[in-house]
Short mmCIF file of C-alpha atoms in Angstrom, two decimals:
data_model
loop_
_atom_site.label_atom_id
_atom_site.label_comp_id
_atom_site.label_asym_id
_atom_site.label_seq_id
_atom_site.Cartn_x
_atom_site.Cartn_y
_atom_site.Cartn_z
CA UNK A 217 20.67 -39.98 5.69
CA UNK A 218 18.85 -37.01 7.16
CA UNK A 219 15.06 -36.81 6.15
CA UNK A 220 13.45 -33.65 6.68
CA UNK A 221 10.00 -31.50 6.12
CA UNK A 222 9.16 -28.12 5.27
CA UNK A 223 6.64 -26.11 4.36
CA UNK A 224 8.75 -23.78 1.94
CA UNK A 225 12.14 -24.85 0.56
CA UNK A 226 13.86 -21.52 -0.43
CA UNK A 227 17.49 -22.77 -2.81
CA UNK A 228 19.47 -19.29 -3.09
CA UNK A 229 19.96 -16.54 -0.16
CA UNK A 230 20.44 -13.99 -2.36
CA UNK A 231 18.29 -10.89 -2.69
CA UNK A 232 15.60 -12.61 -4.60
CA UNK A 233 16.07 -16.08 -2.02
CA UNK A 234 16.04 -13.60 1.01
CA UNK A 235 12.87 -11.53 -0.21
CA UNK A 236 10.82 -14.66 -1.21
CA UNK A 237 11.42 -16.18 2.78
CA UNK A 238 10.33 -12.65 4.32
CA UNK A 239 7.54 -12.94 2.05
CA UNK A 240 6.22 -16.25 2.16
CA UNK A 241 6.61 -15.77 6.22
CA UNK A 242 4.52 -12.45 6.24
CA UNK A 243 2.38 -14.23 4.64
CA UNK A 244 1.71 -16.47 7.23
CA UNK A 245 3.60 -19.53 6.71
CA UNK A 246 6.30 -20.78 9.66
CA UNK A 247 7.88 -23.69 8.07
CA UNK A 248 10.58 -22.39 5.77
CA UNK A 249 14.05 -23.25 5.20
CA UNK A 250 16.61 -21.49 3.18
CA UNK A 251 19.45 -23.29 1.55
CA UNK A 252 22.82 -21.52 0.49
CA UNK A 253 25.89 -22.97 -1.15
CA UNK A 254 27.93 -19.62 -0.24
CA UNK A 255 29.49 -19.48 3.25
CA UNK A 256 27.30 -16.70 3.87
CA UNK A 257 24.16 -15.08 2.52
CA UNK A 258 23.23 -11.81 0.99
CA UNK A 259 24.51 -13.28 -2.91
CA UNK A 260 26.39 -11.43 -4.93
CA UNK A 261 26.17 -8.01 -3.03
CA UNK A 262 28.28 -8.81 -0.54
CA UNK A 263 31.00 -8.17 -3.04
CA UNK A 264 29.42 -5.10 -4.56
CA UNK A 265 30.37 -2.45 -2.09
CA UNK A 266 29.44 0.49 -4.70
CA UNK A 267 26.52 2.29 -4.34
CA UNK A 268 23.41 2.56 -6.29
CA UNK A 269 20.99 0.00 -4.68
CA UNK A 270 17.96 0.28 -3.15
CA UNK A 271 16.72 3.83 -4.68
CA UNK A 272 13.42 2.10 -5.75
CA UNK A 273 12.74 0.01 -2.60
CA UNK A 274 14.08 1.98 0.24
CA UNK A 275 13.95 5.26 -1.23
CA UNK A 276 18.20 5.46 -0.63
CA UNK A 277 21.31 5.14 -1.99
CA UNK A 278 22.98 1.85 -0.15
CA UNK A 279 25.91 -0.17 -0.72
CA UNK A 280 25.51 -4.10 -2.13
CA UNK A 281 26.30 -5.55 1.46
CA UNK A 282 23.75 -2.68 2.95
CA UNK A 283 20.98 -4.04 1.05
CA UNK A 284 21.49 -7.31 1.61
CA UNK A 285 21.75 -6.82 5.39
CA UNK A 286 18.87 -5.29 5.44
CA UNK A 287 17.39 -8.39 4.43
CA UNK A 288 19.28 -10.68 6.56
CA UNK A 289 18.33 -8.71 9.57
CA UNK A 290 14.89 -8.65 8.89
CA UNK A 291 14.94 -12.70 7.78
CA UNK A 292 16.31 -13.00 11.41
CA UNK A 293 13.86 -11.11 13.31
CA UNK A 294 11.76 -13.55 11.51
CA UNK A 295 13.24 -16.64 12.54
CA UNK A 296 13.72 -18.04 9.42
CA UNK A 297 16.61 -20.60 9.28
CA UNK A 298 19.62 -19.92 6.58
CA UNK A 299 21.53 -23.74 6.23
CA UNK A 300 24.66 -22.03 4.66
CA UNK A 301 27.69 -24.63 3.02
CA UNK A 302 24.71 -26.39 1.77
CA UNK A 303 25.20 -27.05 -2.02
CA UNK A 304 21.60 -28.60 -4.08
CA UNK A 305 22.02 -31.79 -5.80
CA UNK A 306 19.03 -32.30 -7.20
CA UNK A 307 14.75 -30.60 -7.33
CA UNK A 308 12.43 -33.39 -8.62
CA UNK A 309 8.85 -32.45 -9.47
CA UNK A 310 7.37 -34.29 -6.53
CA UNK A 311 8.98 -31.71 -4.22
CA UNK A 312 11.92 -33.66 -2.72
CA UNK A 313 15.09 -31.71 -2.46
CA UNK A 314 18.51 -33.82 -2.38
CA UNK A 315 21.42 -31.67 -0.59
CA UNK A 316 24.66 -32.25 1.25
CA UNK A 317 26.75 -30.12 3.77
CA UNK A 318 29.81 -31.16 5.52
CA UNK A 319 27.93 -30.70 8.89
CA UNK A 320 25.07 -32.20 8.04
CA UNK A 321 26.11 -34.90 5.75
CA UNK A 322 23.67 -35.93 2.82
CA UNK A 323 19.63 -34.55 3.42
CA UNK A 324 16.39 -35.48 1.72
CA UNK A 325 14.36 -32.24 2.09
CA UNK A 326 10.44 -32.69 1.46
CA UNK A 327 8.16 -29.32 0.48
CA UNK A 328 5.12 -28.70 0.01
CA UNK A 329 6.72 -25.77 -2.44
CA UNK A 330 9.75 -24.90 -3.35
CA UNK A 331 11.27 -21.52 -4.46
CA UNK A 332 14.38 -21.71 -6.74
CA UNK A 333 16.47 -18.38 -6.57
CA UNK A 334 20.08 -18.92 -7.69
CA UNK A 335 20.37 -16.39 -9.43
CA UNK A 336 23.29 -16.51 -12.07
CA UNK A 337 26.76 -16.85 -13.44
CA UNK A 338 29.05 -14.88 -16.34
CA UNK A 339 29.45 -15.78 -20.01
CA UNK A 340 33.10 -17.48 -19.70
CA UNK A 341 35.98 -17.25 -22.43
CA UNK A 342 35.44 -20.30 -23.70
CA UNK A 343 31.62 -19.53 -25.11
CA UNK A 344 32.28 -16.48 -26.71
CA UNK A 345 35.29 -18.26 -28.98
CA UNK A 346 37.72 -15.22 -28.49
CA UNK A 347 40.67 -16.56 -30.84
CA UNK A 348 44.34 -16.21 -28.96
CA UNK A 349 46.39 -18.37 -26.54
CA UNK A 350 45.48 -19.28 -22.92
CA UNK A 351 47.02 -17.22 -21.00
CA UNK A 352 46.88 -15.84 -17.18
CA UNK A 353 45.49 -13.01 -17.08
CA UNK A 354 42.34 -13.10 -18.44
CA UNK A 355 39.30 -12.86 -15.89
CA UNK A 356 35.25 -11.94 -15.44
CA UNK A 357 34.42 -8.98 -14.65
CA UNK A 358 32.49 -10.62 -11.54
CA UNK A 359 36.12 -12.31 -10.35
CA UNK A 360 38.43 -9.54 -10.67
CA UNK A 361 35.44 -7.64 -8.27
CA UNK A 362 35.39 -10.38 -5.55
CA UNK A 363 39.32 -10.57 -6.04
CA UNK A 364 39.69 -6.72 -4.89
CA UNK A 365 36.54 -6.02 -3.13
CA UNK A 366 36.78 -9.48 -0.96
CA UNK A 367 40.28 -10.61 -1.38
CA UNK A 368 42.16 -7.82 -1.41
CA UNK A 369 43.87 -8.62 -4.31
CA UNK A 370 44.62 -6.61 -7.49
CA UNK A 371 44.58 -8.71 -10.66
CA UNK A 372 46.43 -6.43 -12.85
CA UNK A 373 47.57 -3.17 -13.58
CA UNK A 374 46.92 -2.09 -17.59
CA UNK A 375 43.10 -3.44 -18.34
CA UNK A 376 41.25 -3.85 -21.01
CA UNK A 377 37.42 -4.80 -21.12
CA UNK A 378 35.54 -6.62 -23.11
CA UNK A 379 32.01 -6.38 -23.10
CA UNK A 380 30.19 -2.81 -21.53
CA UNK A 381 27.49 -5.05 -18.79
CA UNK A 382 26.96 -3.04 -15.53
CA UNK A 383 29.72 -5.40 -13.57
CA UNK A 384 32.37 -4.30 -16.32
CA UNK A 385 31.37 -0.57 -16.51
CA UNK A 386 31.65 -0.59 -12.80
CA UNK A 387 34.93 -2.88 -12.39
CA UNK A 388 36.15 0.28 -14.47
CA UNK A 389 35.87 2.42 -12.04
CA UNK A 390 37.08 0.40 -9.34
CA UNK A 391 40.03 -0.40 -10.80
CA UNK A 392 41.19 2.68 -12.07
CA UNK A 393 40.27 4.11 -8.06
CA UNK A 394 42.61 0.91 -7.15
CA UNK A 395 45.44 2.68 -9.67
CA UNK A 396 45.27 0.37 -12.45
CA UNK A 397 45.07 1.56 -15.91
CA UNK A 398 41.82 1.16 -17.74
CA UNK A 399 43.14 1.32 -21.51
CA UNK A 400 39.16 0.92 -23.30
CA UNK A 401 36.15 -0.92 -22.89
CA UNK A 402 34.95 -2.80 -25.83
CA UNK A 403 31.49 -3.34 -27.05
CA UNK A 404 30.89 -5.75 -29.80
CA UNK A 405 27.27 -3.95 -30.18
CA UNK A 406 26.37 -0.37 -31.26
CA UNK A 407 25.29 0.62 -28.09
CA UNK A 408 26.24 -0.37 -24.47
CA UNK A 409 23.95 -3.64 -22.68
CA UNK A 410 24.69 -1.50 -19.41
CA UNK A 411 22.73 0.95 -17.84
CA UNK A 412 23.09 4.79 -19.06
CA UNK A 413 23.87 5.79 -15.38
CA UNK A 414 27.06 3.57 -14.84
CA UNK A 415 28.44 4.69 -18.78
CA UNK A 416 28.27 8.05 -17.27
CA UNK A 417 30.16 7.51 -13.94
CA UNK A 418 32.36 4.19 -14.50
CA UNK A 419 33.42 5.48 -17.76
CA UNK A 420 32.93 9.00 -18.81
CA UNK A 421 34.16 10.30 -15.38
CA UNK A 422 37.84 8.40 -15.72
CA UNK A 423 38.31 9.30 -19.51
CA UNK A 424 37.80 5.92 -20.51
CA UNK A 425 36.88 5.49 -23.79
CA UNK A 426 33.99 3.00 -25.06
CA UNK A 427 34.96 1.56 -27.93
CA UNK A 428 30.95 0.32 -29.60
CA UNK A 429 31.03 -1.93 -32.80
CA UNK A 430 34.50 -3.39 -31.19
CA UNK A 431 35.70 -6.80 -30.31
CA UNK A 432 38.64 -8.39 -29.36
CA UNK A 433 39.79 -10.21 -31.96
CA UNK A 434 43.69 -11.68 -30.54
CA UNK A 435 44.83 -12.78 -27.30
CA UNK A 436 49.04 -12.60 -27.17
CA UNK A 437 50.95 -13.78 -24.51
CA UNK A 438 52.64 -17.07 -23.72
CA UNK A 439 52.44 -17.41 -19.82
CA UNK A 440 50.83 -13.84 -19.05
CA UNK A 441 48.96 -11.56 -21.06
CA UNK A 442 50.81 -9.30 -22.94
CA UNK A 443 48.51 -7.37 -25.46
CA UNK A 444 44.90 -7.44 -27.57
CA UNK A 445 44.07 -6.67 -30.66
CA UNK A 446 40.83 -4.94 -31.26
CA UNK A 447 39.13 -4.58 -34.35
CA UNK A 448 35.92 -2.95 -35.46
CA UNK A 449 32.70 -5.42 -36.68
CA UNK A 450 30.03 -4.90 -39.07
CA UNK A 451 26.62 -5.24 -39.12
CA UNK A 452 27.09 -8.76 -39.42
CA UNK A 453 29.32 -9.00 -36.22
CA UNK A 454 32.52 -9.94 -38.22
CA UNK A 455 35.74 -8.18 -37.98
CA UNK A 456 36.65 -5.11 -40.45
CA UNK A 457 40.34 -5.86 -42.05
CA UNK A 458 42.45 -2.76 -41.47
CA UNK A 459 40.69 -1.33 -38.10
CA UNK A 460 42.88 -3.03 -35.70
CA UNK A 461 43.93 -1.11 -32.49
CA UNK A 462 46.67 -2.50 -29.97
CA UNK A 463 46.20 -2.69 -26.63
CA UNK A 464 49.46 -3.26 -24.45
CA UNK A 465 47.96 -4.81 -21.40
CA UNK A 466 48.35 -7.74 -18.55
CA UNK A 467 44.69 -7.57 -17.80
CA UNK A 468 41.41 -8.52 -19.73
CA UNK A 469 37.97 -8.21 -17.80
CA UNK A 470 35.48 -10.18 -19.81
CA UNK A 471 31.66 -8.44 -18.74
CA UNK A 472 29.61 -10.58 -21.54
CA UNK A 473 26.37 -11.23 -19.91
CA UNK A 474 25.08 -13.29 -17.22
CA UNK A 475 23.20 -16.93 -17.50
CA UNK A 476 20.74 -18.22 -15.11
CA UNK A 477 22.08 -21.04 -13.36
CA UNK A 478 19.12 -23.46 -14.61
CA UNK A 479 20.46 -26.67 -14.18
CA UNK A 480 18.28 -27.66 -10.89
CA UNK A 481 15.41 -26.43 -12.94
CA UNK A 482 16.55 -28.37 -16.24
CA UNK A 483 17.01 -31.40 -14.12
CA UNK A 484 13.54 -30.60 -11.95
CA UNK A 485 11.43 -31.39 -15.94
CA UNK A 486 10.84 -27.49 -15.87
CA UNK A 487 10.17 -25.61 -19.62
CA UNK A 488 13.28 -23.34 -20.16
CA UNK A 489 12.58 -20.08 -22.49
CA UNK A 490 15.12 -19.96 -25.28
CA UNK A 491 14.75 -15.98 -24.87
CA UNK A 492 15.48 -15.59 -21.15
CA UNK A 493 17.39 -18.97 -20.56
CA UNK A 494 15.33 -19.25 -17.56
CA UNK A 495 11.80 -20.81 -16.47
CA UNK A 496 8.72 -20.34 -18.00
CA UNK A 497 6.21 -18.95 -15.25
CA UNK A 498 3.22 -17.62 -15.16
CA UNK A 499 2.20 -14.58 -13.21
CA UNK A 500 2.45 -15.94 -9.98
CA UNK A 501 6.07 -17.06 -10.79
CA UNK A 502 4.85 -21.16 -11.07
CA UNK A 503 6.60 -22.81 -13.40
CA UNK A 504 5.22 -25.55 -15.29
CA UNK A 505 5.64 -28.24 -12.68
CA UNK A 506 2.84 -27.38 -9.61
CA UNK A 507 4.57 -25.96 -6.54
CA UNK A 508 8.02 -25.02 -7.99
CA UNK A 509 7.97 -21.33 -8.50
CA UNK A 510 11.35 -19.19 -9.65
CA UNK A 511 12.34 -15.41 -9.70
CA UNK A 512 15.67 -13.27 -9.49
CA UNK A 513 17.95 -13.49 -11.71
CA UNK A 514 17.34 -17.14 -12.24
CA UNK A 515 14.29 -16.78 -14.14
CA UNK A 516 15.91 -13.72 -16.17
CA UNK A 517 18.71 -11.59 -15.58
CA UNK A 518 17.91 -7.78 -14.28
CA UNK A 519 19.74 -4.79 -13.62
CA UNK A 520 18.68 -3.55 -10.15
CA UNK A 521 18.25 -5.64 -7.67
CA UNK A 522 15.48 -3.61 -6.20
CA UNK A 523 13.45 -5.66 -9.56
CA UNK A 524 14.88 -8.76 -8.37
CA UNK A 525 13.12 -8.16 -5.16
CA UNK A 526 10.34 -6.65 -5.64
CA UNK A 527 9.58 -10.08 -8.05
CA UNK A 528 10.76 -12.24 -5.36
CA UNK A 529 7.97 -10.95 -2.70
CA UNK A 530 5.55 -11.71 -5.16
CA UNK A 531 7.12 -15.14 -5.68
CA UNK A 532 7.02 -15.78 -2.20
CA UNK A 533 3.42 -14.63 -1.41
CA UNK A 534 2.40 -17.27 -4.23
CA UNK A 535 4.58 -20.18 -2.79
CA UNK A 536 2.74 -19.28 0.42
CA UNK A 537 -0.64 -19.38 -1.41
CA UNK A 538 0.17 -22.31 -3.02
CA UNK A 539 0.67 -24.21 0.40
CA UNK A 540 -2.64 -22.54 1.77
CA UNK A 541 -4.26 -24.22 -0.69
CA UNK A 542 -5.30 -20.97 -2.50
CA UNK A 543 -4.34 -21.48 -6.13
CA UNK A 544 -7.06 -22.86 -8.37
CA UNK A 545 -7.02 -24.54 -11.66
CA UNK A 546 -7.03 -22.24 -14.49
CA UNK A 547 -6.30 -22.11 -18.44
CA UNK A 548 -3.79 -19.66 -20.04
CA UNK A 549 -3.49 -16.78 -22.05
CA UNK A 550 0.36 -16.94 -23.68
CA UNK A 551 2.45 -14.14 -23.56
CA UNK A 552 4.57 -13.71 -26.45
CA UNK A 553 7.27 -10.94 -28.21
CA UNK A 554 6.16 -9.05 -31.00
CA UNK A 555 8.51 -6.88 -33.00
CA UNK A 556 11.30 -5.12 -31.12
CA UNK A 557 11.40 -7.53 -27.96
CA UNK A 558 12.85 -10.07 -26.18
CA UNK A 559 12.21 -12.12 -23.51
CA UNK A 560 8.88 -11.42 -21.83
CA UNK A 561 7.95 -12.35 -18.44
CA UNK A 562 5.89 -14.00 -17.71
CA UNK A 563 5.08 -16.51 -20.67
CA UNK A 564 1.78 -16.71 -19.69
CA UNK A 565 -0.93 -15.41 -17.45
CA UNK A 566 -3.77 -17.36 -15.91
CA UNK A 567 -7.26 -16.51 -16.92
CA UNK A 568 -8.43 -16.32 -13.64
CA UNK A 569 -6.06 -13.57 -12.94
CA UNK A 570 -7.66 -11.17 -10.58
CA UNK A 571 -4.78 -8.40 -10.22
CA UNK A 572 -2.57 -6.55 -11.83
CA UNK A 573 0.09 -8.01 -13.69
CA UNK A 574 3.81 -6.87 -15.04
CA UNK A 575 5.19 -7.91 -18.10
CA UNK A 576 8.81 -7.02 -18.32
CA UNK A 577 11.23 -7.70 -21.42
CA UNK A 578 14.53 -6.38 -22.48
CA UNK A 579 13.78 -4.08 -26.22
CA UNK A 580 15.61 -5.41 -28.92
CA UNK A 581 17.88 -2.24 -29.66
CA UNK A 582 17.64 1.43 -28.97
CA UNK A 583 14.24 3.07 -29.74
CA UNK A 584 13.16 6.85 -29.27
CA UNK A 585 9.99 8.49 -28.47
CA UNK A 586 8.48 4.72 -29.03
CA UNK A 587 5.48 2.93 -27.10
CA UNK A 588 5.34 -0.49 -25.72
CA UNK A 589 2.05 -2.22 -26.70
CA UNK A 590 0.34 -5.25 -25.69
CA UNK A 591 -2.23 -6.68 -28.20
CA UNK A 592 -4.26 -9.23 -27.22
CA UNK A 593 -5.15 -11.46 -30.86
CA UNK A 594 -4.76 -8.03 -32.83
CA UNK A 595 -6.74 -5.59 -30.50
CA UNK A 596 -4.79 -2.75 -28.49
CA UNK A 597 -5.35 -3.92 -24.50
CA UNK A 598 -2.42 -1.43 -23.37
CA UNK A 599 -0.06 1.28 -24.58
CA UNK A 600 3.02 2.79 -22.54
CA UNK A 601 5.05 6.05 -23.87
CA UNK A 602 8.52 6.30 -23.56
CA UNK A 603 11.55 8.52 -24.67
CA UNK A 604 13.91 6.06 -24.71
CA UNK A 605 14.13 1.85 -24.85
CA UNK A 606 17.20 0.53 -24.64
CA UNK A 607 18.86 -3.33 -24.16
CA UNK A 608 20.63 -2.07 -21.03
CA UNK A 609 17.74 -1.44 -19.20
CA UNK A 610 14.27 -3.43 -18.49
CA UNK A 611 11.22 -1.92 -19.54
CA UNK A 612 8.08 -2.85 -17.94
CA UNK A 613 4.68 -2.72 -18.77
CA UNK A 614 1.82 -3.38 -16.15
CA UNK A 615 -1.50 -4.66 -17.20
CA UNK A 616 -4.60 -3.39 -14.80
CA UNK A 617 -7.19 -5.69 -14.07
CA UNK A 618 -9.52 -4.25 -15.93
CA UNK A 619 -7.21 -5.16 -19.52
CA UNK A 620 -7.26 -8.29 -18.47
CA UNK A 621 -11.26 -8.21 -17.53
CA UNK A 622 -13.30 -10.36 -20.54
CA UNK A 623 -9.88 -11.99 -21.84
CA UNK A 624 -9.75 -15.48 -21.43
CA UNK A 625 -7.48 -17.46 -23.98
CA UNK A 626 -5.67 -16.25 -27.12
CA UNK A 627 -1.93 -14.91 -27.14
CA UNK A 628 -0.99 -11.34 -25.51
CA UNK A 629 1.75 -9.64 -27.74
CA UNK A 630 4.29 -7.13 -26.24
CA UNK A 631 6.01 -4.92 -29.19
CA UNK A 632 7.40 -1.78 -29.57
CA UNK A 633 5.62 0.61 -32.16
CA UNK A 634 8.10 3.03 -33.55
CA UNK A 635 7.35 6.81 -33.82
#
């Protein structure tokens, strides 16, 4: 058995694993180690060779694997070691890491902190109860991409979608540029859970038609795929008798929703919110057990990555704090949603808070010409104007220090006040 000791155990080299290492060393700690279970690191980017990223943080449109590299470079000139092949078996709250590699056998890893960023995985077939047979055929959206954009290999030639998230709007496009036929993409909602920009270009570009209030309601095909059916749903989600449209097709993309992979924080003791399916944290990005912190898309799922990072610096300059020494004991003020929102983070905010601090959430549905406002027990602390909320995109809200100032238990509320 290999014992070892760290400073900072990093799990993830994704963005968000990546950004908390360059932070945490900037920040003046040299003992850090990042584990990877990929054969490589930069995450999922280095199958998303679109562009789009980075227009926040670098002020430029780059590629997936250009934004990550920019991040392994600079973890490099840093000296920060990546232990790729490395797959987590277990994070228990006293800090000790379990992992095994096939050139380093089984390790016992001890941290004074550890930062869990591994990010997350698609809704699969199987939990969204899609009736039909089991047939080849039928793929994520997040597959099919690393099938083409890493393999090489084209998984079909007539597609149909299910489910309008960003990976599906964009496997769209890629796969009608690859030649295949995109037939529809179906939304079981009445608006799209991806972002505006990508319905624009993935879909309305290639005259492919978004199909909202839609589901797929059969599966035919004995060996292959051979067709869908897709019906319209009601308010209640349930299929309409007589709508049914079918598809011809050998392809179905499934593009859901993501999950946080939470099982080494499940396992670690760590509170899980029901709303994100991630960690509870506070502002710093601690979660409940002392010296475990999480952010990415582990904590909750986001749509740019330039979020995921920008998060994951701040996670890392706390895990660096935290080993300092710097982080004092302190009671809480709970976060919680209020009418039109879901999942707020963070959960809760120390009251010895001292800066300013984001709350970001998803809004329930679409609202126009609306405000986000946080209450703190019934009083107005903050109010934030905007023309449009929408699911597909994450709104944020940042509280100055001065809304904070005075406040030192009670429950902050984040809702959406309707024009």
């Amino acid at each position: 058995m290999n014992e070892r000791f760290v400073n900072i155990l990093i799990v993830g080299a994704g963005p968000a694993g990546l950004a908390a290492a360059i932070s945490a060393r900037e920040n003046g700690i040299t003992s850090i180690l990042i584990v990877e279970r990929e054969n490589e690191p930069g995450g999922i980017l280095r199958q998303c060779i679109h562009n789009g990223f980075g227009l926040h943080r670098f002020k430029e449109e780059l590629t997936g694997p250009e934004y990550a590299q920019r991040d392994i470079d600079r973890v490099t000139e840093l000296g920060i070691p990546v232990e790729c092949s490395t797959m987590v078996l277990s994070v228990s709250p006293d800090l000790t890491v379990t992992c095994i590699s096939s050139s380093k056998g089984f390790q016992v890893i001890h941290a004074k902190a550890v930062v869990l960023a591994m990010g997350c995985r698609e809704r699969p077939r199987g939990a969204l109860c899609t009736p039909g047979t089991r047939c080849a055929g039928i793929y994520s959206a997040g597959t099919a991409q690393r099938f083409v954009n890493l393999e090489g290999c084209m998984p079909g030639k007539r597609v149909v979608i299910l489910g309008s998230g960003d990976i599906g709007l964009i496997m769209a496009r890629r796969m009608t540029l690859q030649g295949a036929k995109v037939l529809a993409c179906v939304e079981i909602m009445p608006y799209s859970s991806g972002l505006n920009r990508n319905i624009v270009q993935c879909l309305e570009d290639y005259d492919i038609p978004l199909y909202l209030s839609h589901t797929v309601t059969d599966i035919r095909g004995r060996e292959r795929l051979e067709g869908v059916t897709v019906s319209a749903v009601d308010e209640n989600r349930m299929p309409v008798p007589g709508t049914e449209i079918e598809f011809d097709c050998d392809t179905l993309l499934l593009s859901c929703g993501l999950i946080p992979e939470n099982e080494l924080t499940s396992a670690a003791g760590i509170a899980i919110s029901p709303a994100t399916s991630g960690a509870i944290v506070d502002e710093t990005f601690c979660t409940g057990v002392p010296g475990i912190f999480a952010c990415g898309n582990v904590l909750h799922v986001h749509d740019l990555v330039d979020y995921v990072s920008d998060e994951s610096f701040k996670a890392g300059a706390a895990a660096a704090a935290y080993v300092r020494g710097g982080r004092t004991e302190s009671s809480f003020i709970a976060v919680r949603d209020g009418d039109g929102v879901r999942g707020t983070v963070p959960q809760k905010i120390r009251a010895a808070a001292d800066q300013p601090v984001s709350l970001m959430f998803r809004p329930a549905a679409v609202y126009r010409n609306s405000a986000a406002v946080v209450d703190w027990d019934g009083k107005e602390i903050c109010r934030k104007k905007a023309m449009i909320f929408t699911p597909g995109e994450m709104a944020l809200v940042t509280l100055k220090a001065e809304d904070l100032r005075g406040i030192s238990g009670g429950t902050l509320t984040v809702r959406i006040e309707r024009s």
